[in-house]
CSV table of C-alpha atoms in Angstrom, one decimal:
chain,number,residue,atom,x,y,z
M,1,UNK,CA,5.6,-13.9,17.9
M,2,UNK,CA,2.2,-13.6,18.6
M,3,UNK,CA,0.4,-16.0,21.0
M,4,UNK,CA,-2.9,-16.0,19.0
M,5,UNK,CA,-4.0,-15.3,15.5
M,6,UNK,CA,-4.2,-11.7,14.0
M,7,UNK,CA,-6.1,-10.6,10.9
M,8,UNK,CA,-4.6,-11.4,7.5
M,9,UNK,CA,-3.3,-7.7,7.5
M,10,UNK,CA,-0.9,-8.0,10.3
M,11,UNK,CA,-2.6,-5.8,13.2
M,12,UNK,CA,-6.2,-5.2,14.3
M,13,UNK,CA,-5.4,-1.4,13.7
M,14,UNK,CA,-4.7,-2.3,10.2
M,15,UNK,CA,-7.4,-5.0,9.8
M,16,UNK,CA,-10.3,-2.1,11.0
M,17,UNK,CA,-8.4,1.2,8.8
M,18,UNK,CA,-7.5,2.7,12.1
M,19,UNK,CA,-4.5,5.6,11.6
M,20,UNK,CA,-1.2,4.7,13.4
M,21,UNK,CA,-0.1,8.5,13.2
M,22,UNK,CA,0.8,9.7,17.0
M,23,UNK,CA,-1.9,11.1,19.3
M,24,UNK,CA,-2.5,14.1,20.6
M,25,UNK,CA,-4.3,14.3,23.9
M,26,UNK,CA,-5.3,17.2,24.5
M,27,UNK,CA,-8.6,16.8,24.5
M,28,UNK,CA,-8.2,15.7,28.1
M,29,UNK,CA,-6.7,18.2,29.3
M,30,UNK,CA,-8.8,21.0,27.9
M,31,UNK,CA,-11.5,23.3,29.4
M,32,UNK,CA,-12.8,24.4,25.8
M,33,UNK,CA,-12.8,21.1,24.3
M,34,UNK,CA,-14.9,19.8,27.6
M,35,UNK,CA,-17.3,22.3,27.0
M,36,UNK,CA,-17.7,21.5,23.5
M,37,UNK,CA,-18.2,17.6,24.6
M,38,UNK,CA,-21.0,18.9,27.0
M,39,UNK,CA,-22.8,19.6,23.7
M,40,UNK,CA,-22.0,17.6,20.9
M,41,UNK,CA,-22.0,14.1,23.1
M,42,UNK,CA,-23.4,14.2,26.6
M,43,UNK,CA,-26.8,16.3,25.7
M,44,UNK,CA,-27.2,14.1,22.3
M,45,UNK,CA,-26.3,11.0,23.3
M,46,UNK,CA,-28.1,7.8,24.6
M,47,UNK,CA,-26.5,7.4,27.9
M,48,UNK,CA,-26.8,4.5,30.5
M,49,UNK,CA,-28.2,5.8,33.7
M,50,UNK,CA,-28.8,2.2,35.0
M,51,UNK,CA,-31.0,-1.0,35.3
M,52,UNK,CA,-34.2,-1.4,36.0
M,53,UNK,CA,-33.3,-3.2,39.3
M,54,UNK,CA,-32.6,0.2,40.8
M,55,UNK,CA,-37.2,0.8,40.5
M,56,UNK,CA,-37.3,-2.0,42.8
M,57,UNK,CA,-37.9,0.2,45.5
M,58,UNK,CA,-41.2,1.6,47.9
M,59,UNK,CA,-41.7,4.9,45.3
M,60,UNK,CA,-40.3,3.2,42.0
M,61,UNK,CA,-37.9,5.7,41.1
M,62,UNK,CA,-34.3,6.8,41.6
M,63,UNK,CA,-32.5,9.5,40.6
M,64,UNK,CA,-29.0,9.9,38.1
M,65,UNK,CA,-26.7,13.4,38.3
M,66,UNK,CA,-25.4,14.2,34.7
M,67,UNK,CA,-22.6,17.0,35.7
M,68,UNK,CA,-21.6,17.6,32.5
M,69,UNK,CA,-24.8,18.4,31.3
M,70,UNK,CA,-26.0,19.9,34.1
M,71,UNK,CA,-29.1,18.0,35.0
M,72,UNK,CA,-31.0,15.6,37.5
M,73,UNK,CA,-32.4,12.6,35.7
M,74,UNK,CA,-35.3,10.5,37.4
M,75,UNK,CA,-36.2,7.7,36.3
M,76,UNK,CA,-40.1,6.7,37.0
M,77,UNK,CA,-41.9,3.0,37.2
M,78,UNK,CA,-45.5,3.5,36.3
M,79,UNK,CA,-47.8,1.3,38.1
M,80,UNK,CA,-48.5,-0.5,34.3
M,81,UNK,CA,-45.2,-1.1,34.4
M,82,UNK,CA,-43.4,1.5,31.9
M,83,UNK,CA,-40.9,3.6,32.6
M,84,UNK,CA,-40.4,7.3,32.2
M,85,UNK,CA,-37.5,9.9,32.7
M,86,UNK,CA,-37.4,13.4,33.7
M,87,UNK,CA,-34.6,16.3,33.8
M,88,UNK,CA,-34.3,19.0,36.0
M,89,UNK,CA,-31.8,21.4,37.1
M,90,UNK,CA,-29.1,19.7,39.3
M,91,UNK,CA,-29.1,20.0,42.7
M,92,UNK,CA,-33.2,20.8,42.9
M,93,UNK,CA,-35.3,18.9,44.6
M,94,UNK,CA,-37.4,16.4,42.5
M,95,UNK,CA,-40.7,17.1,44.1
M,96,UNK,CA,-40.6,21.1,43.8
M,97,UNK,CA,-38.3,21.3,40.5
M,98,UNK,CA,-40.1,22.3,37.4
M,99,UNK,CA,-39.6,18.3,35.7
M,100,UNK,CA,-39.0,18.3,31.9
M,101,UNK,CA,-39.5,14.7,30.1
M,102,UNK,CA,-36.9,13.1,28.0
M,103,UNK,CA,-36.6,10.1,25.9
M,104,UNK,CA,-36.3,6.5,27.7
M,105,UNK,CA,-35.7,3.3,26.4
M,106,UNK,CA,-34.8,0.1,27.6
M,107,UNK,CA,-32.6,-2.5,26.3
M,108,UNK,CA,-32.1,-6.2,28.6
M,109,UNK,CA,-33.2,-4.2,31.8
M,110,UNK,CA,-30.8,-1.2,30.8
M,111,UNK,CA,-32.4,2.0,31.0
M,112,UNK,CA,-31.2,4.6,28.7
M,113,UNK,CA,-32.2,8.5,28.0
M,114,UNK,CA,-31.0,10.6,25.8
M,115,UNK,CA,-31.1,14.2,26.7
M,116,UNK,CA,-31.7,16.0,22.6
M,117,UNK,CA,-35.3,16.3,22.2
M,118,UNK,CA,-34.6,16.4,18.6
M,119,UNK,CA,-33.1,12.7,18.2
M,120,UNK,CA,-34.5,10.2,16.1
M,121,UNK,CA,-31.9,7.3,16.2
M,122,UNK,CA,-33.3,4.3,18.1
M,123,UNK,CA,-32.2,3.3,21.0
M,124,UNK,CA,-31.4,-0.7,19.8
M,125,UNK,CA,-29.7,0.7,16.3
M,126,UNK,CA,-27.5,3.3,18.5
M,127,UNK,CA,-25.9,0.2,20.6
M,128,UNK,CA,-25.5,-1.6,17.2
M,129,UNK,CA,-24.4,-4.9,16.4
M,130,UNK,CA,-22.3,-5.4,19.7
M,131,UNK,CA,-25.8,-5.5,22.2
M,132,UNK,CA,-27.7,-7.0,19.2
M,133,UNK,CA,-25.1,-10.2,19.8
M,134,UNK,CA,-25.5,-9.8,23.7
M,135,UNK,CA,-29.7,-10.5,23.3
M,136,UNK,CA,-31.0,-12.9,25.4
M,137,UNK,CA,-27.8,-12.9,28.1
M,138,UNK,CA,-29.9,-14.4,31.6
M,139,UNK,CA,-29.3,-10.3,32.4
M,140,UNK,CA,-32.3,-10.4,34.8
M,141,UNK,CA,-31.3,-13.2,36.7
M,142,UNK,CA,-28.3,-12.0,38.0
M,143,UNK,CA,-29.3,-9.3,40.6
M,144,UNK,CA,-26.6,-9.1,43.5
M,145,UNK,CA,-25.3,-6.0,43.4
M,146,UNK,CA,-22.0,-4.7,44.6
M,147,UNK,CA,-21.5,-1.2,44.1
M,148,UNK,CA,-18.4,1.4,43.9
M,149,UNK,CA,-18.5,4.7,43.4
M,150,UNK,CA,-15.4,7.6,43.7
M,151,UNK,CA,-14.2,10.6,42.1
M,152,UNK,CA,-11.3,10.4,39.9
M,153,UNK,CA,-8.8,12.9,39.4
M,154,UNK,CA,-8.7,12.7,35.6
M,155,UNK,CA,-11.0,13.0,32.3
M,156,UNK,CA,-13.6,10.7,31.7
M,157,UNK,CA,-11.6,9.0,28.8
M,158,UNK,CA,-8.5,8.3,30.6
M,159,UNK,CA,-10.3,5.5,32.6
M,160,UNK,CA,-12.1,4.2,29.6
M,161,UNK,CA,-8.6,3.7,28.3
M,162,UNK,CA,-7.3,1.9,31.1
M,163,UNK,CA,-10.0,-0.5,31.2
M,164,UNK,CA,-10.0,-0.6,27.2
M,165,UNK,CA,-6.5,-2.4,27.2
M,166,UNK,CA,-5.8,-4.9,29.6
M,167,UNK,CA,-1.5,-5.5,28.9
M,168,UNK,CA,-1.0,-3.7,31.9
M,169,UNK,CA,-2.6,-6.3,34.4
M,170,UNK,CA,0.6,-8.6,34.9
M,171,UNK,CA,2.9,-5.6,35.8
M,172,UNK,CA,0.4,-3.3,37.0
M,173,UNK,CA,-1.6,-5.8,39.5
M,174,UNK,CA,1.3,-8.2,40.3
M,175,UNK,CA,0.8,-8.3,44.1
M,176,UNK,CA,-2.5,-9.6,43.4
M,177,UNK,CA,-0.7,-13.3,41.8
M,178,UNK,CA,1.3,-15.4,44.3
M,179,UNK,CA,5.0,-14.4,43.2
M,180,UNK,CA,5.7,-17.2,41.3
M,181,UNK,CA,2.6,-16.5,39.0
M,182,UNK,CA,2.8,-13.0,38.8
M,183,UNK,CA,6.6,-13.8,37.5
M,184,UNK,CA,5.3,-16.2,34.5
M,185,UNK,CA,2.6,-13.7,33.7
M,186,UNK,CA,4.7,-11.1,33.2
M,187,UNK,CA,6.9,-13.2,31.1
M,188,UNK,CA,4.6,-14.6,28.9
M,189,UNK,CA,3.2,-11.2,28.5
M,190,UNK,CA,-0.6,-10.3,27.4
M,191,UNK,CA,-2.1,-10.1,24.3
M,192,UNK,CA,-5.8,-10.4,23.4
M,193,UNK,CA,-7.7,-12.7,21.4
M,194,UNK,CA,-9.9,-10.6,19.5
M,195,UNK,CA,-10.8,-6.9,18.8
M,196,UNK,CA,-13.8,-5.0,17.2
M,197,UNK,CA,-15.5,-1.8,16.1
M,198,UNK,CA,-18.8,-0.6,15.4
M,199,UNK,CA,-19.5,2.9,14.6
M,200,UNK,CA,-17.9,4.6,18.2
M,201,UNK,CA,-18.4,1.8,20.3
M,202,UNK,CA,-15.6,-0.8,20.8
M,203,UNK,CA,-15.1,-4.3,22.4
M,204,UNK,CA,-12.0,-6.4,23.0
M,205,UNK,CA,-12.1,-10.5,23.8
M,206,UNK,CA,-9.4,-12.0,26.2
M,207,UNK,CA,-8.6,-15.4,27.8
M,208,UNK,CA,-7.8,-15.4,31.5
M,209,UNK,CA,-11.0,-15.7,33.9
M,210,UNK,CA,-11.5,-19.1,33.6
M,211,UNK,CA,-12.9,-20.9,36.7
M,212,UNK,CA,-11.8,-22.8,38.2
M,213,UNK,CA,-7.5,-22.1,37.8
M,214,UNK,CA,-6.0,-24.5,35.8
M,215,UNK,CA,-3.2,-25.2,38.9
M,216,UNK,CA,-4.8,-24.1,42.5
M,217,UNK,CA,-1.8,-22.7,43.0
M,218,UNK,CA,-1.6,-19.9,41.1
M,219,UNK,CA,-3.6,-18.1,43.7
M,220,UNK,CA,-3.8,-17.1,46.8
M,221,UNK,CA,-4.7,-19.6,49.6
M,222,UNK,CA,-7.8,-17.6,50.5
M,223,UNK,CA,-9.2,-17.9,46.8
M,224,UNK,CA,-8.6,-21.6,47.1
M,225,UNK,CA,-10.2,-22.1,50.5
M,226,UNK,CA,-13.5,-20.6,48.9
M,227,UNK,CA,-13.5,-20.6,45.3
M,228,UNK,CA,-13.7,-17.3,44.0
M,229,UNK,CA,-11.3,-14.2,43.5
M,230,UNK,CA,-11.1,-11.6,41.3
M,231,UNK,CA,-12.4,-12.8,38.5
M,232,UNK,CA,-15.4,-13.8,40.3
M,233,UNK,CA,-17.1,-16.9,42.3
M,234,UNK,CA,-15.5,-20.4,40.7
M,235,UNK,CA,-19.0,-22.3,40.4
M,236,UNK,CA,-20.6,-21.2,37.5
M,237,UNK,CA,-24.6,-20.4,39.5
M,238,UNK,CA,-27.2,-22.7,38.1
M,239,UNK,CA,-29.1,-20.5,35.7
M,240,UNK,CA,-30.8,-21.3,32.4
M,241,UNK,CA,-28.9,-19.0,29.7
M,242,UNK,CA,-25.5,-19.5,31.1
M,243,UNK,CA,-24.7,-22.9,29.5
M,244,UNK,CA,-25.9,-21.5,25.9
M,245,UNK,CA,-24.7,-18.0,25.6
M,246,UNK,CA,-25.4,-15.4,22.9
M,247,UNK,CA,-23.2,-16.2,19.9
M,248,UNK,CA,-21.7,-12.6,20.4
M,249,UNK,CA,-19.8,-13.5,23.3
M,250,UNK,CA,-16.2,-15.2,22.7
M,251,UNK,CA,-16.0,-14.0,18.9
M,252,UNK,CA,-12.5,-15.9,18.5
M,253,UNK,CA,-14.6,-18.9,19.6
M,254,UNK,CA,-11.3,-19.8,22.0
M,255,UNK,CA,-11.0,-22.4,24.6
M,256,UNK,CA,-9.4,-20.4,26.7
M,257,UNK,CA,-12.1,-17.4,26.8
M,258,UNK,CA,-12.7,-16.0,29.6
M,259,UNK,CA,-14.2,-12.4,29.4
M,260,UNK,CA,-15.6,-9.9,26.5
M,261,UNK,CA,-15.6,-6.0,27.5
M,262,UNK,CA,-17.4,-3.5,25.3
M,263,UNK,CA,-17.0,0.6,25.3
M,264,UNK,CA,-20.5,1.4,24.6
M,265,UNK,CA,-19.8,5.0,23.6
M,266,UNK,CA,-19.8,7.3,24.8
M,267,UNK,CA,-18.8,6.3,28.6
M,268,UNK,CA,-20.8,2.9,30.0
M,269,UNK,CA,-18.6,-0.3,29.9
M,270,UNK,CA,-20.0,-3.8,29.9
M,271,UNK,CA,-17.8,-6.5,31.4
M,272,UNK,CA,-18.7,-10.1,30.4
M,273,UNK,CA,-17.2,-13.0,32.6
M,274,UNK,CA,-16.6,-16.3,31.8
M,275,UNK,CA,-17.8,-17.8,35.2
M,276,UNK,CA,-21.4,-16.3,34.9
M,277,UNK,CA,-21.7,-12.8,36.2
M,278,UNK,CA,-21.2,-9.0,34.7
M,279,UNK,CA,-20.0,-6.2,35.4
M,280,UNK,CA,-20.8,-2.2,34.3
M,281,UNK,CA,-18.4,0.8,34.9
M,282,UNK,CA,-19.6,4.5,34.3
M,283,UNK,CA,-17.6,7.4,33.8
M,284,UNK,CA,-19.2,10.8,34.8
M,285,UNK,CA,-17.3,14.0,33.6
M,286,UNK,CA,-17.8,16.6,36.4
M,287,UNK,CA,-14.6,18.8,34.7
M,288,UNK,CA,-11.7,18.4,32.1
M,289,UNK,CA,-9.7,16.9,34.5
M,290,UNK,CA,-11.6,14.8,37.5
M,291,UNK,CA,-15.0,12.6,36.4
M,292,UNK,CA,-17.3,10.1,38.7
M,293,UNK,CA,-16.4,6.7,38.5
M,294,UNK,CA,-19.4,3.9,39.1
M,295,UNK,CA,-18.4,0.6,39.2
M,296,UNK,CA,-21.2,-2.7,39.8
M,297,UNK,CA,-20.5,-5.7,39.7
M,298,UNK,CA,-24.1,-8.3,39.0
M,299,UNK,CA,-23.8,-11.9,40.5
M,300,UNK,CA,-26.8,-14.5,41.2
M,301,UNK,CA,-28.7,-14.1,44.0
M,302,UNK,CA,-26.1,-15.8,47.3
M,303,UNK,CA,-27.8,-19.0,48.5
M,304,UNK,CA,-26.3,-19.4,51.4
M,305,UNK,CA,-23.9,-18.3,53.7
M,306,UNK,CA,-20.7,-20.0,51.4
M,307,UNK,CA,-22.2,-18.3,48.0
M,308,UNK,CA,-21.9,-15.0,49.8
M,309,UNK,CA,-18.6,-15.0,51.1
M,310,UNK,CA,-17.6,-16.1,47.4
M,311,UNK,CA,-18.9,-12.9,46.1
M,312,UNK,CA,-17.7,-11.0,49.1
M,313,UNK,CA,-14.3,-11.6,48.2
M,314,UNK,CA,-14.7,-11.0,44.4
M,315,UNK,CA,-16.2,-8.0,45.7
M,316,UNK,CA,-13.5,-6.3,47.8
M,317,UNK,CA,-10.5,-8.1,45.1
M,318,UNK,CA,-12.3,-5.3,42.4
M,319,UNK,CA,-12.0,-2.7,44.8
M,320,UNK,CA,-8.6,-3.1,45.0
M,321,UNK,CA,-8.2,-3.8,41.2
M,322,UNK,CA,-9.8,-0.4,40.8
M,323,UNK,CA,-8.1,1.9,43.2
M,324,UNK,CA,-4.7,0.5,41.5
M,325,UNK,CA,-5.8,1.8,38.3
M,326,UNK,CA,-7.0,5.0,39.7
M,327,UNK,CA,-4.0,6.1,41.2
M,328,UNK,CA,-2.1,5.7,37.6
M,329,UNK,CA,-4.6,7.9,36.1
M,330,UNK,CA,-4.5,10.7,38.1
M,331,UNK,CA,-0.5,10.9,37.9
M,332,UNK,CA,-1.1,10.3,33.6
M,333,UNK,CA,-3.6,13.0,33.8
M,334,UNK,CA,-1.2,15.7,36.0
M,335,UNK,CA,1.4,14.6,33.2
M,336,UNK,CA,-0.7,15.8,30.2
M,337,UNK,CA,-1.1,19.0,31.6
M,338,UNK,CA,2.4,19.5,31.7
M,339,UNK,CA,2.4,19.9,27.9
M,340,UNK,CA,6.0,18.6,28.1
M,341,UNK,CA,5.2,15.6,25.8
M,342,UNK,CA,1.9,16.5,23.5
M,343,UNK,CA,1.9,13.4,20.9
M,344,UNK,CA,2.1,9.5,22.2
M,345,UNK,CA,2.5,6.4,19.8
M,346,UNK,CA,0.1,4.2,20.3
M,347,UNK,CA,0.5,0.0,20.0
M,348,UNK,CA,-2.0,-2.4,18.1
M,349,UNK,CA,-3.1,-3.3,21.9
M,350,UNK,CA,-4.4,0.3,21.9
M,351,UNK,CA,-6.4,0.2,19.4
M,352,UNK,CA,-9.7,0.8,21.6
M,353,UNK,CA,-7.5,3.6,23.2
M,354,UNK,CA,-7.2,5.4,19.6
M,355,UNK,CA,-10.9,4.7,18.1
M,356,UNK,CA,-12.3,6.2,21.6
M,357,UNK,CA,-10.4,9.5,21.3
M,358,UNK,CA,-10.9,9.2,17.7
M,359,UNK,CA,-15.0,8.9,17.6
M,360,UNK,CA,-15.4,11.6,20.5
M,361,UNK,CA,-13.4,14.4,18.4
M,362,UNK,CA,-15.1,13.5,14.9
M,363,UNK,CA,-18.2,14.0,16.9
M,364,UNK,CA,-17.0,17.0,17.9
M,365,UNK,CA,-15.9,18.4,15.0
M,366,UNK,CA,-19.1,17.5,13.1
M,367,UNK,CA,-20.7,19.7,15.5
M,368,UNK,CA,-18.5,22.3,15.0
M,369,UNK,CA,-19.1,22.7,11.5
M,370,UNK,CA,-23.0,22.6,12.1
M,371,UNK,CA,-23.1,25.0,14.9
M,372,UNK,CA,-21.8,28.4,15.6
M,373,UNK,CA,-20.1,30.5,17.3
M,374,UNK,CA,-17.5,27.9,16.9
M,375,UNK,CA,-15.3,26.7,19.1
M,376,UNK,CA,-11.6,26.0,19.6
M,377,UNK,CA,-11.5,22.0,19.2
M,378,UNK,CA,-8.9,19.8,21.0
M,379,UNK,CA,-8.4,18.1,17.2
C-alpha cells in the first residue's frame, strides 16, 4: 500500500512513459563508451563549475579541472562586474598557458560554461522548467560554506544514482537514528512524495527533514542539546525569501515536506532543505571507473558562537552520510565489471536511476549517428 498518492497510472515510471525493460550497465563500466561521453556530453554541455562566491577573493578568479575533457577552466570577475571563462590545457599554469575563451553564463549566482564553441541553446532554457521554478530562492544570502571533496572509485553516474533515490537511507544509514528510530524507519519503509522529468534532468520530492523532530527523541542527544543534525541547523535563519518560497519547491504541496533534489544533467545536483539551507554535489569523471566527488553544503552566515556549532555538526553528520554511500559504490562498481550479472530490474523508486542512464546514452547515440569514425556505444 502506498503511503502517498501516485499518478492515476499506477507508477511514476508509467505516469512519465519511462521503459521498465531491465538495464544494462555497461556504460559504467566501459573505456570506449567513456570516451564517447568525453565528446557527446562533457565538451557540449553546460556544466556547473560553481558560484559566484568562489570570485570573492584578492584576484577575482578561481580555477575548475574538467578531467574528462581535458581542460583547466578559470573563471574571471571583471572590475565592471562580469564574468568571463577561459580553457587551457590541464595541468598548465594559468598565467603562461595559451588561454582560449568559452561561453559563461550565470543563473541565481551559479556560474556555468559550456565548453562547444558551436552551441546556441541558452543557458536558462538548458536548465528548463526545474531552475525556472527555483527563481528568486534567497540563493545569495546563504554563504557559509562547508566543503567536501574525494575521489571515488566508480563512474560518475553511479553516485548520481545513489543520491537520486533515497529508499536506502533507513537500512543504509541506520546507526545514524537512535535504535529505536532506526527500527520504525526501516519498518515503515521509504517512499517519496513526488517525481519529475524534464528533458535529461530529473528531480524527486520527499518528506523527512523537517525541523525541529516531531519527538526529540528520535535523535541523538547531541542533536538535541544544539538543535541541528543531519538535516541541517533546527532554526530556520531569519532571512527574507525563506518564509515565501518559489512555488517549485514542494510540488506535492505536502505537510510533511522536507527536501526537493534535482539532477541537473549532466552531473551537478541541487539539494533543497526544508530548514533553510542547500546543498550542491558534483561529480567529475577522471576515468570509466573512479570520478571527483564535490560536495557543499550553503547555510546563513553563523551569528554567533551557538549558530556555528549548529552548522558544525550538520557539517561533519554529511561527511559521514557521504563516506557511507561511497563505500557502497565502489564495491557496486567492482561488481559491474565482473560481467557476472549484465541486466538489473529496476523499481518505480528508480525511476531517476533509469531516465539518467537513459538521457546520457540517447545523447550518445545521437552523436554517433552525426559523427564518424563511429564508435562502439555502451547501448
Amino acid at each position: 500500500m502506498s503511503h502517498f498518492p501516485k499518478p492515476e497510472e499506477g507508477s511514476w515510471t508509467a505516469h512519465y512513459g519511462i521503459g521498465t525493460t531491465p538495464m544494462s550497465y555497461e556504460d559504467s563500466i566501459s573505456p570506449e563508451h567513456y570516451d564517447l561521453e568525453r565528446e557527446a556530453i562533457f565538451k557540449r554541455s553546460w556544466l556547473n563549475v560553481g558560484r559566484i562566491d568562489q570570485l570573492r577573493n584578492d584576484e577575482r578568479r578561481y580555477t575548475q579541472d574538467i578531467v574528462i575533457a581535458e581542460v583547466t577552466v578559470l573563471i574571471i570577475e571583471d572590475t565592471d562586474g562580469t564574468i568571463a571563462a577561459c580553457r587551457f590545457p590541464i595541468g598548465e599554469d594559468p598565467s603562461t598557458a595559451d588561454l582560449t575563451p568559452v561561453q559563461v553564463d550565470v543563473w541565481e549566482g551559479f556560474i556555468f560554461v559550456n565548453l562547444d564553441d558551436s552551441n546556441t541553446n541558452p543557458l536558462r532554457e538548458s536548465l528548463g522548467k526545474f531552475a525556472a521554478g527555483l527563481e528568486g530562492f534567497p540563493f545569495g544570502e546563504l554563504t557559509q560554506r562547508f566543503t567536501y571533496r574525494s575521489e571515488v572509485g566508480s563512474n560518475w553516474k553511479l553516485y548520481i544514482d545513489a543520491f537520486a533515490e533515497f529508499y536506502h537511507a533507513p537500512v543504509l544509514h541506520s546507526k545514524q537514528y537512535v535504535t529505536e528510530e532506526a527500527q520504525k524507519l526501516q519498518g515503515y519503509g521509504f517512499e517519496a512524495l513526488h517525481y519529475d522529468v524534464d528533458g535529461p534532468h530529473g528531480m524527486v520530492s520527499s518528506w523527512g527533514g523537517m525541523a525541529p523532530p516531531k519527538d526529540p527523541s528520535m535523535v541523538k542527544p547531541i542533536e538535541r542539546i544544539l538543535r541541528s543534525g543531519n538535516f541541517g541547523p533546527w532554526d530556520k535563519p531569519d532571512i527574507p525569501g525563506l518564509a515565501d518560497l518559489p512555488t517549485g519547491l514542494n510540488p506535492a504541496r505536502h505537510p510533511s515536506w522536507g527536501l526537493d533534489s534535482y539532477v541537473f544533467f549532466p552531473n551537478f545536483m541541487l539539494v533543497m532543505w526544508e530548514p533553510g539551507w542547500f546543498l550542491t554535489y558534483h561529480y567529475w569523471p577522471t576515468a570509466y571507473n573512479r570520478h571527483i566527488f564535490e560536495g557543499t553544503m550553503y547555510m546563513a552566515p553563523p551569528r554567533n558562537a551557538t549558530d556555528r556549532l549548529r552548522q558544525e555538526i550538520a557539517a561533519v553528520t554529511f561527511k559521514e552520510f557521504a563516506l557511507q554511500d561511497s563505500n557502497t559504490l565502489e564495491a557496486t562498481q567492482k561488481m559491474l565489471e565482473t560481467r557476472v550479472v549484465s541486466e538489473f530490474p529496476l523499481c518505480d523508486q528508480e525511476i531517476l536511476l533509469r531516465h539518467l542512464h537513459s538521457s546520457a546514452q540517447k545523447i550518445v547515440d545521437e552523436y554517433r549517428a552525426t559523427h564518424t569514425p563511429a564508435t562502439a556505444s555502451a547501448g
